[in-house]
Coordinates of C-alpha atoms and ligand atoms in Angstrom, one line a residue:
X1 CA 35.0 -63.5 88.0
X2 CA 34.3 -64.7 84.1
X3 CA 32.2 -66.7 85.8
X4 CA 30.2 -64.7 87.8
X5 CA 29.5 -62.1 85.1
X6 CA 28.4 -65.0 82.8
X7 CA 26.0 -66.2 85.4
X8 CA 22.5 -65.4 85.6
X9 CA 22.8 -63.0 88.8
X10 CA 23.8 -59.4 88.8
X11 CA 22.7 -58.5 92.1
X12 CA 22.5 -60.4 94.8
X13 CA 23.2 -63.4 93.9
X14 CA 25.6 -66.3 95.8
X15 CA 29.1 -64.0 95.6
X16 CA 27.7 -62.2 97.8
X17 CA 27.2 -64.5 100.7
X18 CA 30.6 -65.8 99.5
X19 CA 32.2 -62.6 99.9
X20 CA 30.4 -61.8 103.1
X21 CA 31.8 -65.4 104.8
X22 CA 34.9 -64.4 104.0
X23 CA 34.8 -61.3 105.3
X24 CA 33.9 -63.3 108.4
X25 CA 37.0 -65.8 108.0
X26 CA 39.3 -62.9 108.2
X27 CA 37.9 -60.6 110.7
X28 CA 36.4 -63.0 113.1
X29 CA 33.5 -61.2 113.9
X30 CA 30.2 -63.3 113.7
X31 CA 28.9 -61.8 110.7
X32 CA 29.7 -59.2 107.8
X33 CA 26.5 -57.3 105.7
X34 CA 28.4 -55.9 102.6
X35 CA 27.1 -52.8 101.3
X36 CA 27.6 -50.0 98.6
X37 CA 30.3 -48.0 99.8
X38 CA 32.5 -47.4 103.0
X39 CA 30.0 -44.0 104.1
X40 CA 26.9 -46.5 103.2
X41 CA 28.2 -48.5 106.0
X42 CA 28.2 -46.0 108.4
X43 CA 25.1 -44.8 107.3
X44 CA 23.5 -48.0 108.2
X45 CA 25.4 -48.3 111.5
X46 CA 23.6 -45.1 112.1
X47 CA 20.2 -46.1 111.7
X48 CA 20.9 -49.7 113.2
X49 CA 21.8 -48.1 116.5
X50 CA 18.8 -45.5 116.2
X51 CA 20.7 -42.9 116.6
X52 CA 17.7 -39.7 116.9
X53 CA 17.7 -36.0 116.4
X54 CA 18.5 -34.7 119.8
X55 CA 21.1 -37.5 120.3
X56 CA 24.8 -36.7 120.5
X57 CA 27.4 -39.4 119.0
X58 CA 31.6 -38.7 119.8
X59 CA 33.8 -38.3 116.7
X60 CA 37.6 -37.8 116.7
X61 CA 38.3 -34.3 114.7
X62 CA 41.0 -35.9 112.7
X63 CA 39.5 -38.3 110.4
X64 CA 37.9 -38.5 106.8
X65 CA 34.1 -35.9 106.7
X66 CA 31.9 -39.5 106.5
X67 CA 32.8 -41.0 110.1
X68 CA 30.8 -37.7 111.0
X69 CA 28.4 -37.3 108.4
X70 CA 26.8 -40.8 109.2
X71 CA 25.5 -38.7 112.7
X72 CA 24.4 -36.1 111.0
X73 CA 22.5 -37.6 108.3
X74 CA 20.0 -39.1 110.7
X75 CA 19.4 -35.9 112.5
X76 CA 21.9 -36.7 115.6
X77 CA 24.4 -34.2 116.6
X78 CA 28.3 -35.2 116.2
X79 CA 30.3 -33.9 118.6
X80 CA 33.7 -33.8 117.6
X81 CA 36.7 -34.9 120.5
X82 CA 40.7 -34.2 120.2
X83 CA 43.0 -36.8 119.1
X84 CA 46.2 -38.6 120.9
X85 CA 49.0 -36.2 119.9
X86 CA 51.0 -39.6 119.2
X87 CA 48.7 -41.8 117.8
X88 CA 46.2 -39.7 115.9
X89 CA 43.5 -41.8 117.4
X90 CA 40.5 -40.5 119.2
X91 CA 41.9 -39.6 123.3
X92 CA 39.7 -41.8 125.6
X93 CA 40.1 -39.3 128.5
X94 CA 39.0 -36.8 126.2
X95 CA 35.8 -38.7 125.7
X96 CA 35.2 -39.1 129.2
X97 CA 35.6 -35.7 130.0
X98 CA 33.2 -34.4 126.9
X99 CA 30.7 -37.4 128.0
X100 CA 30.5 -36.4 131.6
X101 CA 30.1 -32.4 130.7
X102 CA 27.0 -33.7 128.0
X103 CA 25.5 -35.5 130.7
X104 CA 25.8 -32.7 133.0
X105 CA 24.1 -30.8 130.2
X106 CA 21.6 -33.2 129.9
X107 CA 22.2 -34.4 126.5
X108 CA 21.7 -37.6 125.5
X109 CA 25.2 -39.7 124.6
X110 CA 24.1 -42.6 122.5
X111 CA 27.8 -43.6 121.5
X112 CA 31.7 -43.1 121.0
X113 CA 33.2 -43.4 117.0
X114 CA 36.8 -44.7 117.0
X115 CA 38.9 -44.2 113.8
X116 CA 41.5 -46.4 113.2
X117 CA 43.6 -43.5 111.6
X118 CA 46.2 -44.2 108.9
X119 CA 45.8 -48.1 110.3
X120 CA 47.4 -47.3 113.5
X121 CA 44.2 -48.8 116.4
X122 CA 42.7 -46.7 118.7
X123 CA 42.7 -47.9 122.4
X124 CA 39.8 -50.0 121.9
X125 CA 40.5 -51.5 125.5
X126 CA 39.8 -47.8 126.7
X127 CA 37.1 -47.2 125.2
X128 CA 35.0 -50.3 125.3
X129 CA 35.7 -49.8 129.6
X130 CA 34.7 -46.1 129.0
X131 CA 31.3 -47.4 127.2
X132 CA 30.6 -49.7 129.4
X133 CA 30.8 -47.1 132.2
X134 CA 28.3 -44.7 130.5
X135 CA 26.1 -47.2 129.1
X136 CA 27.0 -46.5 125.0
X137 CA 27.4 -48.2 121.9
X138 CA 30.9 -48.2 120.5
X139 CA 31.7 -48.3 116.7
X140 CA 34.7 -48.8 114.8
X141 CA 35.6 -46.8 111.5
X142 CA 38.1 -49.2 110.6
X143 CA 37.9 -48.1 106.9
X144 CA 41.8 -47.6 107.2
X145 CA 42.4 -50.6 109.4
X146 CA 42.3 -54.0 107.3
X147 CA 44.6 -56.2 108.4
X148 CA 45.8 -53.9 112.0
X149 CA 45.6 -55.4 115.3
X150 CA 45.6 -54.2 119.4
X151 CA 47.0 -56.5 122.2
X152 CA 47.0 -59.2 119.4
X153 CA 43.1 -58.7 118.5
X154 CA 42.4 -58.0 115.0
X155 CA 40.5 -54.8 114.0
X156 CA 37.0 -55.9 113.0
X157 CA 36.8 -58.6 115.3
X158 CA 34.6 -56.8 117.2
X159 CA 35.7 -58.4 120.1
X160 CA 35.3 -54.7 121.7
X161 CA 33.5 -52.9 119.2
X162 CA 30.3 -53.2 118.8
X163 CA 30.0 -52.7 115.0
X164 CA 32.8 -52.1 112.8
X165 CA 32.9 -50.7 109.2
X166 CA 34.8 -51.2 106.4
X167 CA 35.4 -49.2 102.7
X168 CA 36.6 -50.9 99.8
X169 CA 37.2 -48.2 98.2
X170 CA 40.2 -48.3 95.5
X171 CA 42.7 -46.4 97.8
X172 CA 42.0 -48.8 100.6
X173 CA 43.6 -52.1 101.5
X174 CA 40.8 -53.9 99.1
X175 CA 38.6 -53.0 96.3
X176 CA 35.6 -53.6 95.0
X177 CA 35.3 -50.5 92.9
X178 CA 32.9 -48.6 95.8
X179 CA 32.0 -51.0 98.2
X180 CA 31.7 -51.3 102.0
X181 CA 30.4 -53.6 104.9
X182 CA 29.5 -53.3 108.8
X183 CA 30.6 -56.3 110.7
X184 CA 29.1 -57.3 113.9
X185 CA 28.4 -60.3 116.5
X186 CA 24.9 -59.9 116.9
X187 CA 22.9 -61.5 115.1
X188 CA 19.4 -59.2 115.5
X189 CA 22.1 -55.8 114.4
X190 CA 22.8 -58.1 111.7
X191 CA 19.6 -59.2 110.0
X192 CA 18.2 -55.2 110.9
X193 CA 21.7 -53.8 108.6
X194 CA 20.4 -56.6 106.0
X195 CA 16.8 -55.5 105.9
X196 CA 18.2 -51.6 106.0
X197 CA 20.4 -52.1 103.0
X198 CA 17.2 -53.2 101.0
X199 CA 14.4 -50.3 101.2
X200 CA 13.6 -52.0 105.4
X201 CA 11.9 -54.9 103.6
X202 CA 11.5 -57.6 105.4
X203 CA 11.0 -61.5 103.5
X204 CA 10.7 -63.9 106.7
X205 CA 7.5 -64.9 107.0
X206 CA 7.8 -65.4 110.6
X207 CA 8.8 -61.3 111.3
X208 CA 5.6 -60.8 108.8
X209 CA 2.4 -60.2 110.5
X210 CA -0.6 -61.7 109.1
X211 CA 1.4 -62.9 106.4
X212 CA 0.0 -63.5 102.7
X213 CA 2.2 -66.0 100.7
X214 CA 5.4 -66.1 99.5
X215 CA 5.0 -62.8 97.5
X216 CA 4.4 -60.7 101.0
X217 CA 7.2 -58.9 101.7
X218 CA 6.6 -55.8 104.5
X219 CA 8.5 -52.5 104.4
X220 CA 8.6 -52.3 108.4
X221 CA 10.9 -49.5 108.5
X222 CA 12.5 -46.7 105.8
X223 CA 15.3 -48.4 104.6
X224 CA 17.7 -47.7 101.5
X225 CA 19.2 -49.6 97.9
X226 CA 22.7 -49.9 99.8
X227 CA 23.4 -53.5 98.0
X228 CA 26.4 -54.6 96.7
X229 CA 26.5 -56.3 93.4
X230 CA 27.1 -60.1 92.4
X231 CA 30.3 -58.8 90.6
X232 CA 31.3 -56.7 92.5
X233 CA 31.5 -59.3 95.9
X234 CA 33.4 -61.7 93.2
X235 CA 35.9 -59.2 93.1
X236 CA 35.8 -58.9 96.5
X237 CA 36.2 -62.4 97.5
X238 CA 39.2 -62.6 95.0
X239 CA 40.5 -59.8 96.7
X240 CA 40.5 -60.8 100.3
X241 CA 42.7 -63.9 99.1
X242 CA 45.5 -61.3 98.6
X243 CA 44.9 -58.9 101.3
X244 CA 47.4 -60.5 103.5
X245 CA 50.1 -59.8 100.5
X246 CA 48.5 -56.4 100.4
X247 CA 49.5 -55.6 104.3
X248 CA 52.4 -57.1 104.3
X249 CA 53.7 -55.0 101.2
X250 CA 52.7 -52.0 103.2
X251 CA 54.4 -52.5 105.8
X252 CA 57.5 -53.1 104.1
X253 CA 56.9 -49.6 102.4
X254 CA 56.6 -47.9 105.7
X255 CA 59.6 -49.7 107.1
X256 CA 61.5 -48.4 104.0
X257 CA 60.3 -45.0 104.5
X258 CA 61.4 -45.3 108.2
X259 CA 64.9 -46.6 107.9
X260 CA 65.3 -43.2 105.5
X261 CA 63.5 -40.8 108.1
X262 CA 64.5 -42.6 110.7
X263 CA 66.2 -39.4 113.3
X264 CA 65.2 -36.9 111.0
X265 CA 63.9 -33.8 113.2
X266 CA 62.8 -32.2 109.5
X267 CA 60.2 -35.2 109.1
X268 CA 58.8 -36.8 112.1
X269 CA 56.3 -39.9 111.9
X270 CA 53.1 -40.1 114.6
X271 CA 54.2 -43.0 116.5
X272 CA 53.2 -46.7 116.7
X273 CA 51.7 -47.8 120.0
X274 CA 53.4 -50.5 121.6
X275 CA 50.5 -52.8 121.9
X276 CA 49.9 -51.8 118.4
X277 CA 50.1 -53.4 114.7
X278 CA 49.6 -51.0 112.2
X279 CA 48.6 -51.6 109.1
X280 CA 49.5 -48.5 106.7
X281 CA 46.2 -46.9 104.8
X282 CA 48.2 -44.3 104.8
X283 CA 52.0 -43.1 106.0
X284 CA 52.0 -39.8 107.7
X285 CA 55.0 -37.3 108.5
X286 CA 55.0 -33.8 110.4
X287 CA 57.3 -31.5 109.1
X288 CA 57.5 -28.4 111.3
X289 CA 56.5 -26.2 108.4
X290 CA 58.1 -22.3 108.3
X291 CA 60.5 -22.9 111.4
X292 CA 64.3 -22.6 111.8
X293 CA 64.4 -21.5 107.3
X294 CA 62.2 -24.4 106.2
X295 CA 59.6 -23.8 103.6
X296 CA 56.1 -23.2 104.1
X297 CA 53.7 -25.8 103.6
X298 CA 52.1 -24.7 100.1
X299 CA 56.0 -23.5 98.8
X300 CA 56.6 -27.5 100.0
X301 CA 53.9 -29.0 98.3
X302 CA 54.7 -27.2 95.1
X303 CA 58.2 -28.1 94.9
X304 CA 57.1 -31.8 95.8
X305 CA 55.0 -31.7 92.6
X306 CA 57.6 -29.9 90.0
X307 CA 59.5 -33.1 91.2
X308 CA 56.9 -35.2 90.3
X309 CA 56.0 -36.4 94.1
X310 CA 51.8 -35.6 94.7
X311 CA 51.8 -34.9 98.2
X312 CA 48.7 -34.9 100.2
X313 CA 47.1 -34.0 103.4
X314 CA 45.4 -36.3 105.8
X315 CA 42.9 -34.6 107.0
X316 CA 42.3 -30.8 107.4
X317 CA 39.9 -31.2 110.8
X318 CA 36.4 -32.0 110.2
X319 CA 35.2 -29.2 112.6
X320 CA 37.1 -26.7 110.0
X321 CA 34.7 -27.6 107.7
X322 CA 32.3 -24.5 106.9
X323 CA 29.1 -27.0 107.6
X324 CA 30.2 -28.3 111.1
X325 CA 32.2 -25.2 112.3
X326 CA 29.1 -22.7 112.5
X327 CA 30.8 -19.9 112.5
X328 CA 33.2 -20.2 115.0
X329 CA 36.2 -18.7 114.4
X330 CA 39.9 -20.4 113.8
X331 CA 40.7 -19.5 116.7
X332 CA 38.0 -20.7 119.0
X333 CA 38.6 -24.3 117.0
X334 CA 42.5 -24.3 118.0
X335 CA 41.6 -23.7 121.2
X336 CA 39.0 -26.3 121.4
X337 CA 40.9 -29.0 119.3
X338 CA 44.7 -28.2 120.3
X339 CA 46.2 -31.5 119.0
X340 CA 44.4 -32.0 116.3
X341 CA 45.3 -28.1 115.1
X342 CA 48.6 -28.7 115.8
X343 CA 48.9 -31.9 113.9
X344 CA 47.4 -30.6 111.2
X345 CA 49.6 -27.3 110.4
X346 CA 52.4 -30.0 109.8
X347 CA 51.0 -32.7 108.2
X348 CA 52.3 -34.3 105.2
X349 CA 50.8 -37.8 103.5
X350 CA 53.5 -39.0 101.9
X351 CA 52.6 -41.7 98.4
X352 CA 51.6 -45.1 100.3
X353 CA 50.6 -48.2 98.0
X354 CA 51.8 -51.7 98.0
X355 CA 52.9 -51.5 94.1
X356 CA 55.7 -48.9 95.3
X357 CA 59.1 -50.1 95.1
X358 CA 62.3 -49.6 97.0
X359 CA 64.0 -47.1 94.5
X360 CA 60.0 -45.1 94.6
X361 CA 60.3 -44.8 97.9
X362 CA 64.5 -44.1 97.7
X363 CA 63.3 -41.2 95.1
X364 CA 60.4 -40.0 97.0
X365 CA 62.6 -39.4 100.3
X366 CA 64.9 -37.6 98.0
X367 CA 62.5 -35.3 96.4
X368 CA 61.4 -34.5 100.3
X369 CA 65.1 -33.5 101.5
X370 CA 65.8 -31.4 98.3
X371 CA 62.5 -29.8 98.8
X372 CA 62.9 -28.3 102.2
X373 CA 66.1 -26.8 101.0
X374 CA 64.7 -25.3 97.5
Ligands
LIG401 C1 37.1 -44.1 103.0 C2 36.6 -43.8 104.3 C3 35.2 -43.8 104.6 C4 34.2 -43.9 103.5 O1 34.3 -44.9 102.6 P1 33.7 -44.8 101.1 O2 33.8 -46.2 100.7 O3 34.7 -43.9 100.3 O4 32.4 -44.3 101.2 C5 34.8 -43.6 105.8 N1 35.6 -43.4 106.9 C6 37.0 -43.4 106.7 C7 37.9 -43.2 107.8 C8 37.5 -43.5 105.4 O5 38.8 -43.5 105.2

């Protein structure tokens, strides 16, 4: 690190093909383009598959606002699809049945967002069959996901996938401070998401027509400053070294957490598919909030806190959201998203992070059963 901030590159410079490789080492995918944050990434998956105004792209409703926004910032329409009431993950049969109505409609599918919600997979098996079938792109939002694993393939492989991306953001399983990447096995995706990350410049004088000298570089298409710094790929690269540590102290955590729950009907945990290795951004609970003399959810939350536990909520559904819902009432959203609703009116993130120790989590569980009572 020392190093790196003592050399002579701040940007650019060989951390981050360093950090980038072993991005690649982990994952398994062919190659990794690091870029400025998590919602950069998928801002650059956007344009790398040009996605166009008129085109519509599938999003679960239950996931963080940017696995949407990246549609929406490049004019294409997001259309947003209920989750598995177990796993939280976008429901492939939902998918099918929203792509064959679009197509009826004569709108033009371009692809299918999974989110690997909490770390738990989404039935990537599924889907890639179901994108195969229609002829679309599939991406993977696996910016909760380092380190999980379906069937025995690891998440950002993108062994079914075709582009997966990644936040480093401090809450997530690595950090670079902000920081992101898309990985992917094609190499022309690859070197496009490398010129798109740098203004659409392109350097290689054999993409360059009628090219001048080794000063000619060619804007070819409207790209962004989505780079990573030197320092920030060091950290990076360090940080990757521990990430195994890093899953493997969550999952600990969450095994904690579920010998205490375990049988509880008051605090109920999404469950883990069979074929599936989670990896814990994040350790949700439904509480059945208001029923049979329990609290409701804000009473809850505030006795949580004047016990000193910050609870949180993971997520309220993006098509609540005053700029995607249009209007439309709660009502007609329930009715469209019944899971997801359903989901959310008892949903509870409890604290998740590997520092936490046994007597945290001994206390937290504590604080949880006191607080249903008063
Ligand atoms: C964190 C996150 C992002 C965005 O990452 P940033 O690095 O914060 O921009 C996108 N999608 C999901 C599911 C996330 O959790």
């Amino acid at each position: 690190m020392r190093a790196v901030l003592e050399g002579e590159w701040l940007t650019q410079g060989p951390s981050v093909e360093e950090f980038e490789s072993t991005l690649v080492g982990y994952f398994g995918a062919a190659h990794a383009v690091v870029c400025a944050n998590g919602t950069a990434a998928l801002h650059l998956v956007a344009l790398a598959l040009d996605w166009q105004p008129g085109d519509v792209v599938l999003v679960p409703a239950v996931t963080f606002l940017a696995s949407a926004n990246c549609v929406a910032y490049v004019g294409a329409e997001p259309c947003f699809v209920d989750v598995d009431p177990s796993t939280l993950t976008i429901n492939p049969c939902e998918v099918e049945r929203h792509i064959i109505r679009l197509k009826q409609q004569g709108r033009r599918v371009k692809s299918v967002i999974g989110v690997d919600m909490a770390g738990h997979p989404c039935d990537w098996v599924a889907l890639r069959a179901l994108a195969d079938r229609h002829g679309l792109t599939l991406v993977d939002d696996a910016c909760h996901a380092m380190g999980a694993s379906y069937h025995g393939v690891r998440v950002g492989s993108c062994d079914h996938a075709d582009l997966t991306s990644l936040s480093f953001h401090p809450v997530k399983h690595i950090t670079t401070g902000e920081g992101g990447a898309v990985l992917t096995n094609d190499p022309r995706v690859a070197a496009r998401l490398r010129r798109l990350r740098s203004h659409g410049m392109e350097r290689n004088p054999e993409l360059i027509p009628d090219w001048e000298g080794p000063w000619h570089s060619d804007m070819m298409e409207l790209g962004y400053n989505y780079r990573l710094t030197d320092f920030q790929c060091a950290l990076g690269a360090s940080q990757m070294r521990r990430l195994p540590a890093f899953v493997a102290a969550r999952r600990e955590i969450a095994s904690w957490y579920d010998a205490l729950l375990g049988g509880s009907t008051d605090f109920q945990r999404p469950k883990t598919a069979p074929w599936a290795e989670h990896s814990y951004h994040l350790y949700l609970l439904r509480v059945p909030f208001g029923h049979d003399s329990r609290p409701d959810r804000r009473t809850f939350f505030g006795r949580c806190l004047q016990r000193g536990i910050q609870l949180q909520v993971h997520y309220r559904p993006v098509p609540l959201n005053t700029y995607y819902r249009r209007g439309l009432s709660t009502e007609t959203v329930t009715e469209a998203f019944p899971n997801a609703m359903a989901y959310y009116r008892e949903a509870i993130s409890v604290p998740m992070y590997p520092d936490l120790t046994r007597d945290d989590v001994t206390r937290v569980v504590g604080v949880l059963r006191a607080s249903l009572v008063s």
